[in-house]
C-alpha positions as CSV (number, residue, x, y, z in Angstrom):
1,M,4.0,-30.1,-15.3
2,S,0.4,-31.4,-15.2
3,V,-2.6,-29.2,-14.8
4,V,-3.4,-30.7,-11.5
5,L,0.0,-29.7,-10.0
6,R,0.0,-26.2,-11.6
7,R,-3.4,-25.2,-11.0
8,H,-5.7,-27.5,-8.8
9,I,-3.4,-28.2,-5.9
10,P,-2.4,-24.5,-5.3
11,I,-6.1,-23.5,-5.5
12,I,-7.1,-26.3,-3.0
13,I,-4.3,-25.4,-0.6
14,L,-5.3,-21.7,-0.8
15,A,-8.9,-22.2,-0.3
16,S,-8.2,-24.6,2.6
17,L,-5.9,-22.1,4.5
18,A,-8.4,-19.2,3.7
19,F,-11.5,-21.0,5.2
20,F,-9.2,-22.1,8.3
21,M,-8.2,-18.4,8.9
22,V,-11.8,-17.3,8.5
23,G,-12.8,-19.8,11.1
24,D,-10.2,-18.4,13.4
25,T,-11.9,-15.1,13.1
26,L,-15.4,-16.4,13.7
27,L,-14.8,-19.2,16.3
28,L,-13.6,-18.7,19.9
29,D,-12.4,-22.3,20.5
30,P,-8.9,-22.2,22.2
31,T,-7.6,-25.3,20.4
32,Y,-8.6,-23.9,17.1
33,N,-7.1,-20.4,17.8
34,A,-3.8,-22.0,19.0
35,Y,-3.6,-24.0,15.7
36,A,-4.3,-20.8,13.8
37,A,-1.6,-18.9,15.7
38,S,0.8,-21.8,14.7
39,A,-0.2,-21.4,11.1
40,R,0.5,-17.6,11.2
41,S,3.9,-18.4,12.6
42,V,4.6,-20.9,9.8
43,V,3.6,-18.2,7.4
44,S,6.1,-15.9,8.8
45,I,8.8,-18.5,8.5
46,I,7.9,-19.1,4.9
47,G,7.9,-15.4,4.2
48,S,11.5,-15.2,5.6
49,F,12.6,-17.7,3.1
50,A,10.8,-15.9,0.4
51,V,12.6,-12.7,1.4
52,M,16.0,-14.7,1.1
53,L,15.0,-16.0,-2.3
54,S,13.9,-12.5,-3.5
55,V,17.2,-11.0,-2.3
56,T,19.1,-13.7,-4.2
57,L,17.1,-13.3,-7.4
58,L,17.3,-9.5,-7.2
59,S,21.1,-9.8,-6.9
60,R,21.3,-12.0,-9.9
61,I,19.3,-9.6,-12.1
62,H,21.5,-6.6,-11.2
63,I,24.7,-8.6,-11.4
64,R,23.7,-9.5,-14.9
65,R,23.0,-5.9,-15.6
66,I,26.5,-4.7,-14.4
67,Q,28.0,-7.6,-16.5
68,R,26.2,-6.3,-19.6
69,R,27.0,-2.6,-18.7
70,R,23.5,-1.7,-18.4
71,N,22.4,0.7,-15.6
72,V,25.6,0.0,-13.9
73,I,25.4,2.9,-11.4
74,E,21.9,2.2,-10.3
75,S,22.5,-1.6,-10.0
76,S,25.8,-1.1,-8.2
77,V,24.3,1.4,-5.6
78,L,21.3,-1.0,-5.1
79,L,23.4,-3.9,-4.5
80,I,25.9,-2.2,-2.2
81,C,23.2,-0.7,0.0
82,M,21.3,-4.0,0.2
83,W,24.2,-6.3,1.0
84,T,25.7,-3.7,3.4
85,T,22.5,-3.6,5.5
86,I,22.2,-7.4,5.4
87,A,25.9,-7.9,6.4
88,W,25.6,-5.3,9.2
89,G,22.6,-6.8,10.7
90,L,24.0,-10.4,10.6
91,Y,27.3,-9.1,12.2
92,R,25.4,-7.4,15.0
93,F,23.3,-10.5,15.7
94,A,26.2,-13.0,15.4
95,F,28.7,-11.2,17.7
96,F,26.7,-9.0,19.9
97,G,23.5,-11.0,20.2
98,E,21.4,-8.0,19.0
99,K,18.1,-8.8,17.4
100,P,17.8,-7.4,13.8
101,S,16.0,-4.1,13.9
102,V,15.1,-1.8,11.0
103,E,13.5,0.9,13.1
104,Y,16.5,3.3,13.2
105,I,17.2,2.6,9.4
106,T,13.7,3.2,8.3
107,Q,13.3,6.4,10.6
108,S,16.7,7.5,8.9
109,I,15.4,6.8,5.6
110,F,12.1,8.5,6.1
111,R,13.7,11.6,7.8
112,G,16.5,11.9,5.2
113,I,14.9,10.9,2.1
114,V,11.2,10.4,2.1
115,S,10.1,13.6,3.8
116,P,12.3,15.9,1.7
117,G,11.3,14.0,-1.5
118,D,7.6,14.4,-0.5
119,A,8.1,18.1,0.1
120,T,9.9,18.5,-3.2
121,I,7.1,16.6,-5.2
122,Y,4.3,18.5,-3.6
123,S,5.9,21.8,-4.3
124,I,6.3,20.9,-7.9
125,L,2.8,19.5,-8.2
126,A,1.4,22.6,-6.7
127,F,1.3,24.4,-10.0
128,F,-0.2,21.4,-11.7
129,I,-3.0,21.0,-9.1
130,A,-3.8,24.7,-9.6
131,S,-4.1,24.3,-13.3
132,A,-6.2,21.1,-12.9
133,A,-8.5,22.9,-10.5
134,Y,-8.9,25.7,-12.9
135,R,-9.9,23.3,-15.6
136,A,-12.2,21.3,-13.3
137,F,-14.1,24.2,-11.8
138,R,-16.0,25.2,-14.8
139,A,-19.7,25.4,-14.6
140,R,-20.6,23.4,-17.9
141,S,-23.1,21.1,-16.3
142,L,-25.0,20.9,-12.9
143,E,-22.5,18.5,-11.4
144,A,-19.8,20.9,-12.2
145,T,-21.7,23.9,-11.0
146,V,-22.2,22.1,-7.7
147,L,-18.5,21.2,-7.4
148,L,-17.5,24.9,-8.2
149,A,-19.9,26.3,-5.4
150,A,-18.8,23.8,-2.8
151,G,-15.2,24.5,-3.6
152,I,-15.6,28.3,-3.4
153,I,-17.6,28.0,-0.2
154,V,-14.8,25.7,1.4
155,M,-12.1,28.0,0.2
156,L,-13.8,31.0,1.6
157,G,-14.7,29.3,4.9
158,N,-11.1,28.5,5.5
159,A,-9.6,31.8,4.4
160,P,-9.6,34.8,6.7
161,V,-11.0,36.9,4.1
162,G,-14.2,34.7,3.9
163,E,-14.9,35.4,7.6
164,A,-14.5,39.1,6.7
165,I,-17.0,38.9,3.9
166,W,-19.7,36.9,5.5
167,G,-19.8,34.9,8.8
168,G,-22.0,32.2,7.3
169,F,-19.2,30.7,5.2
170,K,-17.6,28.9,8.1
171,P,-20.7,26.8,9.2
172,M,-21.4,26.0,5.6
173,T,-17.8,24.9,5.3
174,T,-18.1,22.8,8.4
175,W,-21.3,21.1,7.1
176,I,-19.7,20.2,3.7
177,M,-16.7,18.6,5.3
178,D,-18.5,16.8,8.2
179,V,-21.5,15.7,6.3
180,A,-21.3,15.7,2.5
181,N,-17.5,15.0,2.4
182,K,-17.7,12.1,5.1
183,A,-20.7,10.6,3.3
184,G,-18.8,10.4,-0.1
185,A,-15.6,9.1,1.7
186,R,-17.7,6.4,3.4
187,V,-19.2,5.3,0.1
188,I,-15.8,5.0,-1.5
189,I,-14.4,3.1,1.5
190,M,-17.3,0.7,1.5
191,S,-17.0,0.2,-2.2
192,A,-13.3,-0.7,-1.8
193,I,-14.1,-3.1,1.0
194,I,-16.8,-4.9,-1.1
195,A,-14.5,-5.1,-4.1
196,T,-11.6,-6.5,-1.7
197,I,-14.1,-9.2,-0.5
198,A,-15.3,-10.1,-3.9
199,L,-11.5,-10.5,-5.0
200,Y,-10.9,-12.7,-2.0
201,I,-14.0,-14.9,-2.8
202,R,-12.8,-15.2,-6.6
203,I,-9.3,-16.2,-5.4
204,I,-10.6,-18.7,-3.0
205,L,-13.1,-20.3,-5.5
206,G,-10.3,-20.5,-8.1
207,Y,-11.7,-17.9,-10.6
208,E,-8.9,-15.5,-10.1
209,R,-5.6,-17.3,-11.1
210,S,-3.4,-14.2,-11.7
211,W,-1.5,-14.9,-8.5
212,M,-0.5,-18.3,-9.9
213,G,1.7,-16.9,-12.8
214,R,1.2,-16.2,-16.5
215,G,-1.0,-18.2,-18.5
216,E,-3.2,-19.4,-15.8
């Protein structure tokens, strides 16, 4: 395959669509916005076919693992759950006219698997976090001393014993959380936004080619 087909044409298509969608955000022309809405619908349709392709490829990978007797249990469970869900949704849509909905499934998975799993992981990590805090809160430098002092103030401000010791811990804790903490969080968020914009610009201009596959 030539370099034009592998590299130049995908970059041109991506850049054209990116500028087109940016124009939809900046311009208020009804005709232009209607075309942009149609483009988003086309992207959704293409995404549906991409999901079908990914399901097929995923099935092939795990069927090969089962044939080679590697990770048989995990692959079998994944295939059974995936195809059972797909078959059930197609059956309900074909015979009862119900539109596919994953809300009940996702809520059931969240309540039955994700929430208990999160609670288990956080309970296990509590000891690790405590040991990490002990190692981090050491006044070896000026920055570490400030971190140690802020941590102690916030801890005493949120604990009942801190109010009993001195009533000024609560206002200091409020100031640290509402002013210093929010300022740092906003800096991190703004840095992430700028980095994301820079990555988008690199992709549009063709400098970032990792999304095109290996060796690009």
